[in-house]
XYZ file of C-alpha atoms in Angstrom:
133
model
C 2.576 4.709 22.804
C 2.985 7.854 20.952
C 1.858 11.290 22.481
C -1.425 12.545 22.166
C -3.539 15.814 22.866
C -6.892 15.315 24.551
C -9.235 17.685 22.717
C -12.469 18.361 25.219
C -15.313 20.690 24.111
C -18.651 21.562 25.609
C -21.535 22.069 23.424
C -24.358 23.962 25.123
C -26.678 22.834 22.476
C -26.772 20.200 19.703
C -25.179 21.366 16.513
C -25.742 20.691 12.736
C -21.954 21.014 11.609
C -19.002 20.532 13.667
C -15.367 20.706 12.661
C -11.940 20.481 14.827
C -8.772 21.752 12.993
C -5.152 21.443 14.172
C -3.323 24.224 13.005
C 0.701 24.929 12.825
C 2.424 27.786 14.005
C 1.925 29.527 10.434
C -1.753 28.824 10.526
C -1.551 26.240 8.145
C -4.264 23.216 8.570
C -2.389 19.945 9.168
C -5.287 17.937 10.565
C -9.294 17.966 10.205
C -11.964 16.276 11.790
C -15.652 16.719 11.059
C -18.743 15.967 13.798
C -20.708 12.764 13.663
C -24.522 12.956 13.930
C -25.532 11.805 17.629
C -26.706 8.109 16.528
C -23.016 7.209 15.319
C -20.817 9.108 17.691
C -19.527 7.727 21.179
C -17.176 9.848 23.363
C -13.785 8.484 22.754
C -12.389 7.806 26.269
C -10.825 4.763 24.968
C -9.638 5.615 21.801
C -7.031 4.377 20.038
C -4.019 6.547 20.620
C -2.130 5.329 17.226
C 0.377 2.935 17.865
C 2.454 2.229 14.835
C 0.046 2.532 12.257
C -2.045 5.320 13.566
C -5.350 5.755 15.292
C -8.692 5.483 13.985
C -10.323 8.654 12.994
C -11.977 10.394 15.917
C -15.901 10.527 16.137
C -16.933 14.493 17.122
C -20.138 14.047 18.696
C -22.388 17.029 17.841
C -25.359 16.939 20.625
C -25.127 18.888 23.671
C -22.822 18.243 26.573
C -19.109 17.692 27.457
C -16.917 15.574 25.055
C -13.401 14.703 24.089
C -11.380 13.002 21.605
C -7.583 12.303 21.127
C -5.314 13.778 18.396
C -2.414 11.204 17.902
C -0.385 14.213 17.171
C 0.243 13.056 13.552
C 0.121 14.591 10.242
C -1.975 12.877 7.613
C -0.337 10.076 5.597
C 0.717 10.168 2.204
C -1.217 9.498 -1.363
C -1.342 5.574 -1.911
C -1.381 4.654 -5.588
C -1.569 1.127 -7.302
C 1.525 -0.916 -6.709
C 3.012 1.346 -3.937
C 5.562 -0.798 -1.992
C 5.849 0.328 1.833
C 7.794 -2.274 3.324
C 7.949 -0.963 6.889
C 5.689 2.034 6.934
C 2.057 2.844 5.748
C 0.538 5.548 3.621
C -2.560 5.486 6.367
C -0.272 7.332 9.198
C 1.861 10.676 8.556
C 4.974 11.934 10.343
C 4.531 12.959 13.969
C 4.237 16.595 14.579
C 7.672 18.332 15.896
C 7.793 20.498 19.162
C 6.470 23.382 18.796
C 3.449 25.949 19.172
C -0.073 24.795 17.712
C -3.481 25.563 17.669
C -6.822 23.888 17.787
C -9.837 25.673 15.862
C -13.562 24.458 16.915
C -16.319 25.585 14.094
C -19.800 24.896 15.426
C -22.622 25.935 13.262
C -20.423 28.577 12.251
C -18.994 29.971 15.570
C -15.396 29.540 15.816
C -13.023 29.179 18.660
C -9.404 28.705 18.932
C -7.004 27.621 21.706
C -3.140 27.443 21.295
C -1.009 24.776 22.621
C 2.575 23.510 22.640
C 3.869 20.085 21.788
C 6.927 19.809 24.088
C 10.365 17.842 23.836
C 10.175 14.523 25.285
C 11.064 15.095 28.922
C 12.075 11.063 29.173
C 14.953 12.127 26.526
C 16.908 15.013 27.803
C 19.994 14.460 25.545
C 17.344 15.259 22.619
C 17.119 18.811 21.466
C 14.862 20.593 19.301
C 17.653 21.230 16.657
C 18.241 17.375 16.821
C 14.498 16.868 15.414
């Protein structure tokens, strides 16, 4: 399966609005997720990691407590239109993010926190370099 980033967050109290964004090294938002009201959300401990066709949209809990979800390291999918032919692909899932520096930004009720992280090269493929990608 493809890699993933486990994003964990602790809410001291329930919130009315929650957004988690993934930003590239230039500060561009490449993926964004919105909070889900508590009656609809479930912790995503066993969340689909993406596979070939991509993961389901993560549900971000908004009640007090420790929560987490997986980002499948993918950009959003492409735009679909009537009559599109995709023999071995899907418009639902975009390309995998290349190795590099990224930021996860959490905004809860107007308060924003950011954490930098790095996607590294696959250690199982030492012959592949960043220039190859």
